[in-house]
DNA sequence: AGGTAAAATGTTATCGTTAACATGATTGAG
DNA sequence: CTCAATCATGTTAACGATAACATTTTACCT
C-alpha cells in the first residue's frame, strides 16, 4: 500500500508531482508511464499506482509542443444542416477514432471569409491536417496552395478545388450529372434547366459540364437562360426557381436539374407555390440523396452519394499523407448512383 | 521596403526567427504582435511587416502551455445521424465562434465505454470545458462528478445526469411527456404503451415520469407490460415494437409514445410490417421533432425541441462557467411544444 | 576482488511563448 | 548638468513532457 502525501495537488497533476511523491526523477516517471523500457518492474508498478491514485492525465499540449504533432485534424464544412455532411463526419469520426486522432470541427457557414479565418485558426492550433469542403463562394485557390506548401496536409472532400495538386475525395460528379440529365432527356424532356452551384469548386463545374455534355451528345438544345446560379442552399434554390417561373410560359423549362437536393427542395417549394405539379408540369431532380428526399410528397429523383465512405476515405487519405512522406496526392472518385423516384416522372 | 534574408524557414516560423531577422529579442516581437504596449511605433511596424512576409502564425500550442487555456471545448454526442444533434452543434458552433473558441467533436456511438475514453482524451488535450449528451448506456455518474471537481467545466445538454451539481441544458421533458400522453388520452386511447430510453439519463427518467403521471392524473390504467426499453435508436424502436405486437390482440396497445423520433420511426416500420394502420389501428407519437417527422407517409405527432437554442445555451453557459469563477451551475429547461400531426389520429 | 558490460536512473536542454524582472536609453525637472 | 522617472528593450525562467546524453548501480565473469 502506497501512501500518498498530497493526493490533491493544486491544479493538474504533472510528472513532476508524481516524481516528487516517490523521490525519483520526472524522466523515470515518464519512462514508466510510456512503458519505454529500462524501468525496474517494482519502480514502474509504484509509479503506475501512484499516477492512478493522484489522477494523473498526460498533458498532450506539452507533448505536442515537443513532438510537433497534435493528433488533431481540422474538418471544415460549409453547412452542418445538410444531411450529407453529418454522414460524412460520421465516416471521418470512425476512422479518426480508430487511428487515435481527434477532430476540430469548424463551420464556414458557406462564407469564404469565415472559411479562411477558421483555417488560419486550425493552423495556429497546429492540427496535423485539414479536411475541407469549400464554401459556396470560395474562389481563392492560392490560399490553399500556400498551405499545401507547408507541412500541414490538406484533403478536399465533395466540394474541391481541382488541379492544384491537393487530394480530392468526391464522386464522379460529371458522369453522374450526365446520367441524370440523360435520364430526363429519355423521358422526353427538351427544355431542361440547371440550377447550378457557385464558386470555383469542383461540383459546380463538373455537374454543369456533365449536364451540358448530356444535352449536347443527345442533340438537345442548351438554353443559356435556363442555367441559373443558385448556390447550394434551399433559399438559393427557391429564388433561382422563381426566376425560371417568371419566364413566359412557352420559355419555361419542362425539367430542372438542381445541383444538390437542398436546392431542389427550395425549387420544389417555388414550383408548388406557382401551382404547378411535379412531375407532370415540371420534372425536378437533385443530387446528393438527402435524408429527406425519399420522404417528400413527391419523392425526389437524385444521385445517391456514399457520404459515409467519402468521410472514411478522406480521413484515411489525410492520415496517410500525414504519416507517410511517400504518400501521393490523388483524386478519388467514388461511384454514385442514379436513384429514380417520382419527381422525374419515370414512376407514374 | 524590408529585405527578408530567409523568407523560407525550415519548418514553421517562430518569434525567434522574426527576432533574428530584425536583430531584436523574441520578447519584443511578442509584444509587438500582441500589441501589448511599449514597443516603438517604428519597430512595431517593422515587426508586423516582417511577420507577415515570413508567414508567421502564432503557435497556440505553446501559448496554451503557458496560459493553461486552450480556447477549445469538447463536444460529445452519442449519434450524429439524428438530425437533432447537428442542429445543436450548429447552435454551439455559432456561439463558440463568436467567442473565439473552437470545438473538438467527439462521438460516443451510444457506448458508455467509448464515451469515457473520448472524455479522457479531451481532458488530456486540456480542453477548457466539455459539453456532453450522454450515451444510451451511461450509468456512471461518479465519472462526471470527479471531473466536475477539477478545473475543467462540464455542461450536459439534452441527455443529462441530474442532481450531481452539473449544469443541464434541456427541455421540460416531464411536462412535455405529460402533455403528449394526455393528448393521446384525450383522443380516447386507453392502453398506451411507452418505448422508454435507457441508462440513468434525464430524458429516460423524465419522459417516463411525465407519461406515468398523465396516465395517473387522468385515471387511465398503467400496464407494466406496455413499458418497454428501446434505447434511443431506430433499431431499438423496431425491436421494442415487435414485442408489443407479439402480445395477444386484446392486450396490444392502442397508442404508443416513443421516447424520441428515431425510436418512433423504428416502431412505425414494425407497425407497417404487421399490416396495421397508423393511426387507425395504433396511434404513435414521438419526441424531438426530427427533420424527417413531418415528411413521413403518416406525419409524426411529436414534441418540438428548440435544438439550435439548446446548442447556444449550452455553449454560452459553458463559456460563462469557464470565464467567470462566480458563475453558478444551473438547470435550464427550454420550452418545447406539442406538434400535432397525423400519427396520433387527431387530424384525420 | 577487480573490472566491465548492462541496466536503471538522473541531468540538461528543448519545443514556442510569455510573465516577471533587469537593464539600458531617453527625457525632463530643478 | 545631474539625477530620477519613464520608456524601450533584453534576459531568465517557466509551462509539462521527453530526447539525448551522463551518471550511478547492479550483475556477472575471470
XYZ file of C-alpha atoms (C1' of nucleotides) in Angstrom:
756
model
C 0.000 0.000 0.000
C 1.478 3.276 -1.105
C 0.851 6.322 0.951
C 0.118 9.481 -0.952
C 1.129 12.611 0.843
C -0.615 15.050 -1.424
C -3.420 13.282 -3.184
C -4.877 16.590 -4.141
C -2.385 18.785 -5.927
C -3.350 22.353 -6.706
C -4.157 22.310 -10.414
C -3.437 19.313 -12.569
C -1.043 16.559 -11.646
C 2.215 16.533 -13.595
C 5.041 14.092 -13.958
C 6.987 16.246 -11.539
C 4.363 15.830 -8.846
C 4.471 12.092 -9.140
C 8.257 12.156 -9.228
C 8.441 14.231 -6.034
C 5.936 11.960 -4.388
C 8.147 8.945 -4.971
C 11.548 10.570 -4.811
C 12.503 9.711 -8.367
C 13.102 11.923 -11.372
C 10.405 13.076 -13.768
C 12.168 11.212 -16.533
C 11.770 7.901 -14.763
C 8.096 8.584 -14.308
C 7.788 9.443 -17.975
C 9.522 6.232 -18.951
C 7.385 4.160 -16.636
C 4.134 5.610 -17.899
C 5.121 5.220 -21.511
C 6.380 1.748 -20.874
C 9.530 2.697 -22.708
C 11.774 0.046 -21.188
C 14.506 0.209 -18.603
C 12.443 0.987 -15.536
C 12.627 -1.568 -12.766
C 9.456 -3.584 -12.562
C 8.924 -2.657 -8.934
C 9.514 1.040 -9.547
C 7.238 1.008 -12.552
C 4.457 -0.514 -10.525
C 4.815 2.078 -7.792
C 4.750 4.832 -10.385
C 1.730 3.478 -12.197
C -0.146 3.052 -8.964
C 0.728 6.498 -7.699
C -0.173 8.085 -11.027
C -3.533 6.391 -10.859
C -4.147 7.465 -7.307
C -3.165 11.037 -7.998
C -5.396 11.119 -11.050
C -2.599 11.850 -13.462
C -3.606 12.672 -17.005
C -0.843 13.175 -19.571
C -0.744 16.704 -20.917
C -0.993 16.429 -24.666
C -0.345 20.125 -25.053
C 3.132 19.688 -23.681
C 3.648 16.515 -25.667
C 2.578 18.262 -28.835
C 4.971 21.116 -28.277
C 7.858 18.689 -28.213
C 6.700 16.312 -30.888
C 5.160 18.888 -33.219
C 2.273 16.506 -33.625
C -1.166 17.108 -32.188
C -3.034 14.077 -33.459
C -5.779 16.517 -34.216
C -7.319 17.092 -37.628
C -9.396 20.038 -38.718
C -12.664 19.417 -40.520
C -14.215 22.390 -42.261
C -17.721 22.092 -43.583
C -19.933 24.735 -45.128
C -23.231 23.794 -43.580
C -23.923 21.177 -40.974
C -27.641 21.093 -41.504
C -27.431 19.353 -44.882
C -27.763 15.688 -44.001
C -24.866 14.895 -46.313
C -22.280 16.439 -44.003
C -23.192 14.782 -40.717
C -22.969 11.499 -42.549
C -19.524 12.372 -43.887
C -18.473 13.371 -40.396
C -19.670 10.034 -39.084
C -17.332 8.356 -41.528
C -14.460 10.649 -40.666
C -15.021 10.152 -36.976
C -14.878 6.404 -37.230
C -11.500 6.338 -38.972
C -10.054 9.110 -36.898
C -11.082 7.419 -33.664
C -9.564 4.121 -34.720
C -6.283 5.791 -35.608
C -6.097 7.750 -32.375
C -6.791 11.205 -33.711
C -9.362 13.843 -32.792
C -11.173 16.334 -34.963
C -11.750 20.015 -34.524
C -14.971 20.771 -36.307
C -15.207 24.159 -37.954
C -18.088 25.643 -39.860
C -17.678 28.152 -42.642
C -21.400 28.882 -42.921
C -20.934 28.988 -46.690
C -18.761 32.057 -46.300
C -15.289 32.175 -47.861
C -14.043 34.831 -45.449
C -15.053 32.843 -42.413
C -13.606 29.782 -44.080
C -10.165 31.374 -44.264
C -10.474 32.556 -40.689
C -11.227 29.122 -39.334
C -8.480 27.549 -41.402
C -5.991 30.081 -40.020
C -7.184 29.183 -36.559
C -6.734 25.483 -37.238
C -3.210 26.152 -38.418
C -2.466 28.117 -35.273
C -3.743 25.187 -33.285
C -1.211 23.168 -35.228
C -3.575 20.494 -36.460
C -1.715 17.772 -38.312
C -4.003 18.100 -41.283
C -7.230 19.564 -42.602
C -10.203 18.126 -44.426
C -12.289 20.737 -46.120
C -15.383 21.028 -48.224
C -15.405 24.543 -49.636
C -17.964 27.237 -49.068
C -20.192 28.333 -51.893
C -18.189 31.445 -52.633
C -14.689 30.088 -52.258
C -12.610 31.414 -55.148
C -9.109 31.828 -53.832
C -7.168 28.720 -54.781
C -3.831 30.255 -53.826
C -4.827 30.314 -50.187
C -4.935 26.531 -50.223
C -1.917 26.183 -52.467
C 0.130 28.104 -49.938
C -0.966 25.843 -47.137
C -0.174 22.798 -49.208
C 3.399 24.078 -49.454
C 3.773 23.906 -45.681
C 3.941 20.714 -43.695
C 0.250 20.764 -42.912
C -1.570 18.286 -45.088
C -4.866 19.101 -46.757
C -7.536 16.997 -48.362
C -10.654 18.277 -50.066
C -13.859 16.330 -49.988
C -17.035 16.768 -52.005
C -16.504 20.426 -52.879
C -12.928 20.522 -54.081
C -10.631 22.953 -55.779
C -9.160 20.885 -58.542
C -5.834 20.830 -60.326
C -3.768 22.493 -57.639
C -2.097 19.302 -56.525
C -4.254 18.674 -53.480
C -6.145 15.434 -52.952
C -9.866 15.402 -53.609
C -12.303 12.813 -52.368
C -15.627 13.033 -54.130
C -17.854 11.245 -56.557
C -17.952 11.029 -60.325
C -19.892 14.294 -60.492
C -19.601 14.841 -64.172
C -20.648 11.376 -65.141
C -23.496 11.338 -62.654
C -24.757 14.712 -63.848
C -24.569 13.370 -67.364
C -26.613 10.332 -66.457
C -29.334 12.124 -64.595
C -29.665 14.684 -67.385
C -29.823 11.953 -69.967
C -32.445 10.278 -67.850
C -34.578 13.417 -68.202
C -33.941 13.502 -71.925
C -35.007 9.887 -72.247
C -38.228 10.815 -70.528
C -38.859 13.238 -73.369
C -37.791 16.484 -71.738
C -36.408 19.031 -74.154
C -36.178 22.327 -72.246
C -34.019 21.346 -69.317
C -32.849 23.890 -66.791
C -29.924 23.668 -64.424
C -29.729 25.332 -61.044
C -26.006 25.468 -60.743
C -23.733 25.884 -57.760
C -21.306 28.716 -57.377
C -17.657 29.446 -56.796
C -14.690 27.636 -58.213
C -15.470 24.350 -56.576
C -15.474 21.061 -58.400
C -19.098 20.166 -58.044
C -20.306 23.421 -59.587
C -18.076 22.943 -62.596
C -18.415 19.214 -63.074
C -22.136 18.929 -62.581
C -22.615 21.739 -65.089
C -20.222 20.065 -67.508
C -21.994 16.728 -67.264
C -25.306 18.486 -67.778
C -24.137 20.312 -70.890
C -22.471 17.253 -72.277
C -25.603 15.184 -71.954
C -27.632 17.805 -73.793
C -25.048 18.094 -76.497
C -24.482 14.387 -77.003
C -28.196 13.839 -77.238
C -28.718 16.755 -79.592
C -30.940 18.637 -77.205
C -30.732 22.410 -77.262
C -28.991 24.234 -74.481
C -30.745 27.426 -73.384
C -28.458 29.771 -71.576
C -31.378 31.492 -69.858
C -32.195 28.156 -68.237
C -28.879 27.923 -66.413
C -29.179 29.839 -63.199
C -26.793 30.131 -60.295
C -28.472 29.025 -57.097
C -25.609 28.306 -54.727
C -26.053 25.242 -52.574
C -28.807 26.131 -50.181
C -32.551 25.778 -50.105
C -33.121 29.507 -50.230
C -30.970 29.875 -53.328
C -32.916 27.109 -54.996
C -36.185 28.808 -54.202
C -35.032 32.107 -55.635
C -33.435 30.656 -58.723
C -36.596 28.707 -59.435
C -38.644 31.885 -59.124
C -36.615 33.362 -61.949
C -37.386 30.386 -64.142
C -41.052 30.548 -63.265
C -41.140 34.193 -64.248
C -40.253 33.291 -67.807
C -43.064 33.412 -70.374
C -44.915 30.112 -70.273
C -43.533 28.785 -73.558
C -39.989 29.561 -72.440
C -40.263 27.744 -69.147
C -38.316 24.549 -68.666
C -40.081 21.205 -68.673
C -37.434 19.774 -66.353
C -34.984 21.094 -63.796
C -31.716 19.583 -62.612
C -30.643 21.103 -59.288
C -27.010 20.995 -58.247
C -27.981 19.345 -54.972
C -31.023 18.215 -53.027
C -31.407 21.199 -50.706
C -31.553 23.429 -53.777
C -34.107 21.049 -55.250
C -36.222 21.377 -52.092
C -36.209 25.135 -52.488
C -37.171 24.777 -56.130
C -39.896 22.339 -55.150
C -41.413 24.898 -52.877
C -41.397 27.566 -55.564
C -42.974 25.175 -58.056
C -45.684 24.218 -55.586
C -46.374 27.859 -54.818
C -46.752 28.549 -58.532
C -49.452 25.912 -58.564
C -47.564 23.608 -60.887
C -47.415 19.869 -60.455
C -44.248 17.804 -60.188
C -43.532 15.929 -62.421
C -46.467 16.499 -64.765
C -45.920 20.210 -65.342
C -42.276 20.253 -64.477
C -39.880 17.454 -63.656
C -37.284 18.025 -60.970
C -34.167 16.140 -59.989
C -31.411 16.776 -57.494
C -28.044 15.470 -56.414
C -26.783 14.022 -53.092
C -29.740 11.988 -51.836
C -30.576 13.990 -48.761
C -32.233 12.069 -45.966
C -35.475 13.881 -46.728
C -35.521 13.166 -50.460
C -37.352 9.832 -50.393
C -39.878 11.282 -47.960
C -41.036 14.318 -49.885
C -44.663 14.335 -51.012
C -43.229 13.723 -54.454
C -40.105 11.685 -53.724
C -37.089 13.265 -55.339
C -35.129 11.562 -58.079
C -31.499 12.192 -57.334
C -27.947 10.894 -57.320
C -27.046 8.863 -54.282
C -23.621 9.679 -52.871
C -21.831 7.370 -50.457
C -21.384 10.088 -47.843
C -20.069 7.830 -45.086
C -17.451 6.399 -47.427
C -16.411 9.829 -48.574
C -15.736 10.541 -44.921
C -13.725 7.402 -44.293
C -11.715 7.815 -47.494
C -10.969 11.459 -46.813
C -9.852 10.739 -43.273
C -7.694 7.771 -44.146
C -6.136 9.594 -47.074
C -5.301 12.538 -44.840
C -3.822 10.350 -42.142
C -1.733 8.502 -44.697
C -0.458 11.798 -46.057
C 0.483 12.828 -42.546
C 2.107 9.604 -41.501
C 3.826 8.634 -44.688
C 6.076 11.025 -46.558
C 5.880 8.973 -49.711
C 2.106 9.102 -49.915
C 0.974 10.851 -53.074
C -1.801 13.319 -53.660
C -4.669 11.825 -55.572
C -8.166 12.355 -56.803
C -10.569 9.719 -55.588
C -13.882 9.408 -57.322
C -16.348 7.175 -55.600
C -19.243 5.787 -57.525
C -22.577 7.466 -57.091
C -25.765 6.018 -58.449
C -28.937 7.298 -60.022
C -31.856 6.945 -57.650
C -35.042 7.102 -59.670
C -38.064 8.160 -57.640
C -41.070 10.113 -58.760
C -40.120 13.725 -59.243
C -38.618 12.983 -62.644
C -41.814 11.471 -63.970
C -40.494 7.976 -64.570
C -42.561 6.124 -61.980
C -46.018 7.425 -62.576
C 10.927 48.033 -48.074
C 12.241 45.427 -45.717
C 14.542 42.805 -47.047
C 13.985 39.300 -45.820
C 17.063 37.167 -45.740
C 15.383 33.861 -45.148
C 11.793 34.066 -46.319
C 11.566 30.328 -46.186
C 12.478 28.956 -42.794
C 12.711 25.218 -42.357
C 9.531 24.254 -40.558
C 7.226 26.888 -39.142
C 8.200 30.460 -38.452
C 8.598 31.327 -34.785
C 9.030 34.525 -32.861
C 12.698 33.713 -32.646
C 13.041 33.645 -36.423
C 11.473 37.037 -36.752
C 13.580 38.348 -33.908
C 16.804 37.122 -35.510
C 15.758 38.569 -38.812
C 15.436 42.016 -37.275
C 18.107 41.815 -34.612
C 15.695 42.248 -31.715
C 14.661 39.892 -28.949
C 11.817 37.424 -29.183
C 10.105 39.252 -26.377
C 9.936 42.447 -28.354
C 8.417 40.590 -31.253
C 5.903 39.008 -28.929
C 4.969 42.402 -27.528
C 4.678 43.948 -30.957
C 2.445 41.194 -32.285
C 0.233 41.236 -29.243
C 0.084 44.989 -29.312
C 0.907 44.934 -25.630
C 2.295 48.457 -25.386
C 5.788 49.791 -25.047
C 7.172 48.903 -28.435
C 8.345 51.817 -30.529
C 5.942 52.564 -33.355
C 8.627 52.171 -35.961
C 9.895 48.888 -34.527
C 6.386 47.532 -34.244
C 5.699 48.287 -37.877
C 8.875 46.562 -38.988
C 7.985 43.534 -36.913
C 4.443 43.310 -38.165
C 5.568 43.621 -41.737
C 8.294 41.029 -41.365
C 5.954 38.628 -39.606
C 3.513 38.975 -42.463
C 6.165 38.426 -45.086
C 7.568 35.403 -43.325
C 4.114 33.910 -42.965
C 4.214 33.813 -39.186
C 1.360 32.045 -37.466
C 1.235 32.138 -33.680
C 1.639 28.723 -32.116
C -1.371 28.212 -29.898
C 0.099 25.028 -28.526
C 2.914 26.952 -26.924
C 0.559 29.695 -25.805
C -1.718 27.153 -24.235
C 1.107 25.534 -22.359
C 1.887 28.835 -20.699
C -1.629 30.101 -20.195
C -3.237 26.779 -19.352
C -6.054 27.792 -21.614
C -6.742 26.219 -24.976
C -9.875 28.051 -26.050
C -11.065 24.664 -27.119
C -14.224 22.960 -25.922
C -15.083 19.298 -26.211
C -18.492 18.319 -27.547
C -19.521 14.726 -27.009
C -22.587 13.438 -28.778
C -23.968 9.936 -28.916
C -25.057 9.807 -32.520
C -24.520 12.395 -35.199
C -27.031 10.948 -37.594
C -30.047 12.015 -35.524
C -30.958 15.379 -37.003
C -31.324 16.796 -33.517
C -27.595 16.772 -32.837
C -26.309 18.515 -35.958
C -28.778 21.256 -35.184
C -27.490 21.534 -31.617
C -23.956 21.642 -32.963
C -24.917 24.462 -35.297
C -26.040 26.436 -32.267
C -22.916 25.579 -30.314
C -20.711 26.474 -33.240
C -22.236 29.894 -33.634
C -21.630 30.926 -30.029
C -18.241 29.309 -29.818
C -17.080 31.030 -32.998
C -18.237 34.411 -31.776
C -16.403 33.982 -28.501
C -13.192 32.844 -30.125
C -13.265 29.188 -29.141
C -13.064 26.001 -31.168
C -14.723 22.669 -30.648
C -13.351 19.183 -30.703
C -16.197 16.956 -31.757
C -16.254 13.508 -30.251
C -18.722 10.740 -30.851
C -19.595 8.119 -28.287
C -21.613 5.992 -30.717
C -24.077 5.402 -27.875
C -21.399 3.498 -25.991
C -20.545 4.437 -22.407
C -17.071 2.924 -22.597
C -16.166 4.862 -25.679
C -17.713 7.915 -24.066
C -15.321 7.724 -21.142
C -12.429 7.172 -23.498
C -13.152 10.249 -25.551
C -13.711 12.351 -22.457
C -10.338 11.245 -21.098
C -8.806 12.207 -24.386
C -10.442 15.622 -24.272
C -9.064 16.130 -20.791
C -5.595 15.174 -21.958
C -5.961 17.699 -24.731
C -6.701 20.165 -21.956
C -9.975 21.479 -23.337
C -11.301 24.343 -21.247
C -14.660 22.641 -20.916
C -16.891 19.867 -22.161
C -20.460 19.729 -23.398
C -21.897 16.271 -23.368
C -25.077 14.463 -24.198
C -24.794 11.018 -22.670
C -24.810 7.707 -24.440
C -27.734 5.356 -24.033
C -25.959 3.153 -21.520
C -24.232 5.774 -19.445
C -24.664 4.853 -15.793
C -21.567 6.022 -14.009
C -22.336 9.427 -12.529
C -19.190 9.455 -10.417
C -17.055 9.670 -13.524
C -18.575 13.049 -14.247
C -18.645 14.116 -10.635
C -14.904 13.589 -10.456
C -14.320 15.722 -13.489
C -16.536 18.432 -12.089
C -14.220 18.578 -9.081
C -11.301 19.520 -11.299
C -10.955 22.852 -13.034
C -12.454 21.544 -16.255
C -16.012 22.718 -16.595
C -18.793 20.452 -17.777
C -22.263 21.070 -19.074
C -24.789 18.434 -20.003
C -27.284 19.003 -22.769
C -30.392 17.054 -23.691
C -29.356 13.775 -22.072
C -28.176 14.828 -18.649
C -27.208 13.186 -15.429
C -29.192 15.129 -12.918
C -28.653 16.112 -9.315
C -24.887 15.855 -9.261
C -24.327 19.587 -9.322
C -23.539 19.883 -13.008
C -25.427 22.216 -15.322
C -28.034 20.720 -17.616
C -29.489 22.373 -20.686
C -32.577 20.604 -21.911
C -36.267 20.946 -22.296
C -39.183 20.444 -19.931
C -39.182 16.734 -20.683
C -41.512 15.700 -17.938
C -44.126 18.274 -18.708
C -43.902 17.687 -22.449
C -44.225 13.929 -21.986
C -47.220 14.597 -19.759
C -48.826 16.729 -22.430
C -48.341 14.405 -25.335
C -49.608 11.456 -23.278
C -52.630 13.434 -22.191
C -53.174 14.323 -25.810
C -53.443 10.602 -26.586
C -55.798 10.115 -23.673
C -57.990 12.936 -24.888
C -58.197 11.189 -28.223
C -59.723 8.239 -26.393
C -56.696 5.997 -26.081
C -56.747 3.767 -23.024
C -53.990 1.204 -23.500
C -50.990 3.408 -24.006
C -47.515 1.987 -24.354
C -44.211 3.705 -23.788
C -40.986 2.861 -25.562
C -38.608 4.193 -22.988
C -34.987 5.207 -23.216
C -32.250 3.638 -21.176
C -29.477 4.459 -18.756
C -29.521 6.972 -15.983
C -30.013 9.954 -18.214
C -32.600 12.618 -17.592
C -34.715 12.120 -20.646
C -35.305 8.444 -19.939
C -36.422 9.185 -16.430
C -38.379 12.364 -17.022
C -40.241 11.292 -20.125
C -41.286 8.130 -18.327
C -42.350 10.137 -15.295
C -44.432 12.535 -17.347
C -46.013 9.594 -19.122
C -46.967 7.828 -15.911
C -48.198 10.998 -14.307
C -50.500 11.747 -17.204
C -51.996 8.275 -17.017
C -52.419 8.526 -13.288
C -53.873 12.027 -13.224
C -56.352 11.071 -15.907
C -57.271 7.800 -14.196
C -56.052 5.654 -17.052
C -54.581 2.302 -16.205
C -50.857 1.785 -16.421
C -49.853 -1.586 -17.849
C -46.343 -2.547 -16.948
C -46.101 -4.919 -19.903
C -46.617 -1.899 -22.144
C -43.482 -0.130 -20.953
C -40.553 -1.411 -22.938
C -36.986 -0.254 -23.034
C -35.979 0.683 -26.561
C -32.896 2.822 -26.146
C -32.703 5.825 -28.436
C -32.177 4.390 -31.855
C -34.360 3.309 -34.712
C -33.373 -0.326 -34.400
C -34.299 -0.382 -30.714
C -37.679 1.108 -31.551
C -38.301 -1.542 -34.154
C -37.442 -4.360 -31.789
C -39.366 -2.982 -28.850
C -42.412 -2.524 -31.032
C -42.151 -6.128 -32.182
C -42.514 -7.192 -28.582
C -45.678 -5.162 -28.235
C -47.033 -6.546 -31.476
C -46.432 -10.076 -30.266
C -48.883 -9.551 -27.438
C -52.299 -11.186 -27.808
C -54.519 -8.847 -29.827
C -56.640 -7.691 -26.893
C -53.532 -6.877 -24.873
C -51.964 -4.752 -27.559
C -51.711 -1.018 -27.025
C -53.973 1.360 -28.913
C -51.332 4.060 -28.749
C -47.565 4.251 -28.376
C -45.413 7.055 -27.033
C -41.808 6.675 -28.140
C -39.022 8.328 -26.183
C -37.781 10.035 -29.335
C -38.492 10.259 -33.035
C -35.876 7.803 -34.309
C -37.381 5.185 -31.995
C -40.807 6.131 -33.339
C -39.542 5.572 -36.888
C -38.417 2.102 -35.954
C -41.763 1.418 -34.346
C -43.513 2.770 -37.414
C -41.728 0.262 -39.570
C -42.698 -2.619 -37.309
C -46.312 -1.499 -37.273
C -46.365 -1.207 -41.049
C -44.835 -4.653 -41.401
C -47.503 -6.065 -39.131
C -50.064 -4.722 -41.578
C -51.561 -2.303 -39.078
C -52.569 1.233 -39.931
C -51.376 4.360 -38.142
C -53.287 5.934 -36.508
C -56.453 3.891 -37.047
C -55.184 0.632 -35.570
C -52.475 2.128 -33.459
C -51.588 5.718 -32.751
C -47.936 6.664 -32.473
C -46.160 9.738 -31.163
C -42.538 10.634 -30.666
C -40.337 13.289 -29.131
C -37.739 15.660 -30.630
C -39.233 16.601 -33.996
C -36.689 15.001 -36.257
C -36.299 16.614 -39.654
C -38.000 13.594 -41.208
C -41.043 13.574 -38.924
C -43.282 15.913 -40.915
C -42.373 14.071 -44.093
C -43.296 10.530 -43.146
C -46.158 8.937 -45.056
C -48.111 9.436 -41.863
C -46.585 12.605 -40.430
C -45.458 12.049 -36.877
C -47.013 13.853 -33.938
C -44.188 14.785 -31.654
C -42.671 17.335 -29.296
C -40.685 20.042 -30.970
C -37.413 20.844 -29.223
C -35.502 24.052 -29.915
C -32.298 22.228 -30.803
C -30.394 25.248 -32.049
C -31.161 27.123 -28.848
C -30.134 24.189 -26.721
C -26.802 24.453 -28.504
C -26.391 28.178 -27.989
C -27.439 27.981 -24.344
C -25.147 25.082 -23.593
C -22.189 26.794 -25.227
C -22.736 30.157 -23.585
C -23.311 28.564 -20.210
C -20.099 26.597 -20.528
C -18.105 29.614 -21.605
C -19.507 31.622 -18.721
C -18.533 28.868 -16.304
C -15.035 28.912 -17.735
C -14.558 32.649 -17.795
C -16.306 33.609 -14.621
C -15.499 31.957 -11.313
C -18.693 33.200 -9.762
C -20.943 31.616 -12.367
C -23.249 29.055 -10.838
C -24.322 25.646 -12.034
C -27.910 25.592 -13.151
C -30.566 23.560 -14.826
C -32.032 25.270 -17.852
C -35.306 23.982 -19.197
C -36.263 25.385 -22.552
C -39.837 25.206 -23.651
C -40.762 22.506 -26.082
C -44.100 22.386 -27.811
C -46.560 19.744 -28.878
C -46.600 19.353 -32.644
C -49.817 17.664 -33.632
C -49.639 15.906 -36.992
C -51.416 12.787 -38.126
C -49.864 9.786 -36.456
C -51.817 10.441 -33.261
C -55.147 10.363 -35.004
C -56.165 13.936 -34.283
C -56.117 15.288 -37.825
C -57.995 12.693 -39.752
C 38.428 -8.839 -5.585
C 38.584 -6.286 -9.724
C 36.798 -4.971 -13.902
C 33.367 -4.262 -17.262
C 29.027 -4.638 -19.648
C 24.353 -3.900 -18.971
C 20.588 -1.935 -16.585
C 18.455 1.787 -14.074
C 18.156 6.349 -13.180
C 19.374 11.250 -13.430
C 20.513 15.867 -15.793
C 20.149 19.151 -19.235
C 18.224 21.279 -22.965
C 14.417 21.886 -25.956
C 9.698 22.705 -28.084
C 7.415 28.374 -28.733
C 5.555 31.697 -25.950
C 5.132 34.959 -22.250
C 5.360 36.767 -17.199
C 8.427 38.859 -14.267
C 12.207 41.087 -13.523
C 16.548 43.561 -15.227
C 18.949 46.685 -17.920
C 19.891 50.458 -20.928
C 18.350 54.711 -23.258
C 15.889 58.943 -23.184
C 13.546 62.673 -21.221
C 12.627 66.428 -18.285
C 12.833 68.928 -13.878
C 15.461 71.529 -10.930
C 24.441 69.408 -15.893
C 22.841 65.899 -12.848
C 19.542 62.618 -11.242
C 15.350 60.365 -11.185
C 11.420 58.964 -13.769
C 9.877 56.958 -17.847
C 10.166 54.291 -21.844
C 12.072 50.648 -24.766
C 14.156 46.537 -24.870
C 16.539 42.418 -23.123
C 17.188 38.188 -20.036
C 15.642 34.420 -17.452
C 12.572 31.114 -16.107
C 8.512 28.697 -16.600
C 4.584 25.918 -18.730
C 4.933 19.817 -18.994
C 6.993 16.414 -21.426
C 10.854 13.982 -23.482
C 15.281 13.145 -26.439
C 19.963 12.863 -25.828
C 23.482 12.353 -23.148
C 25.577 11.444 -18.362
C 25.958 9.054 -14.302
C 25.187 5.556 -10.975
C 24.033 0.924 -9.714
C 23.870 -3.901 -10.451
C 25.295 -8.234 -12.258
C 28.416 -11.239 -13.780
C 32.910 -13.131 -15.287
C 37.640 -14.327 -14.563
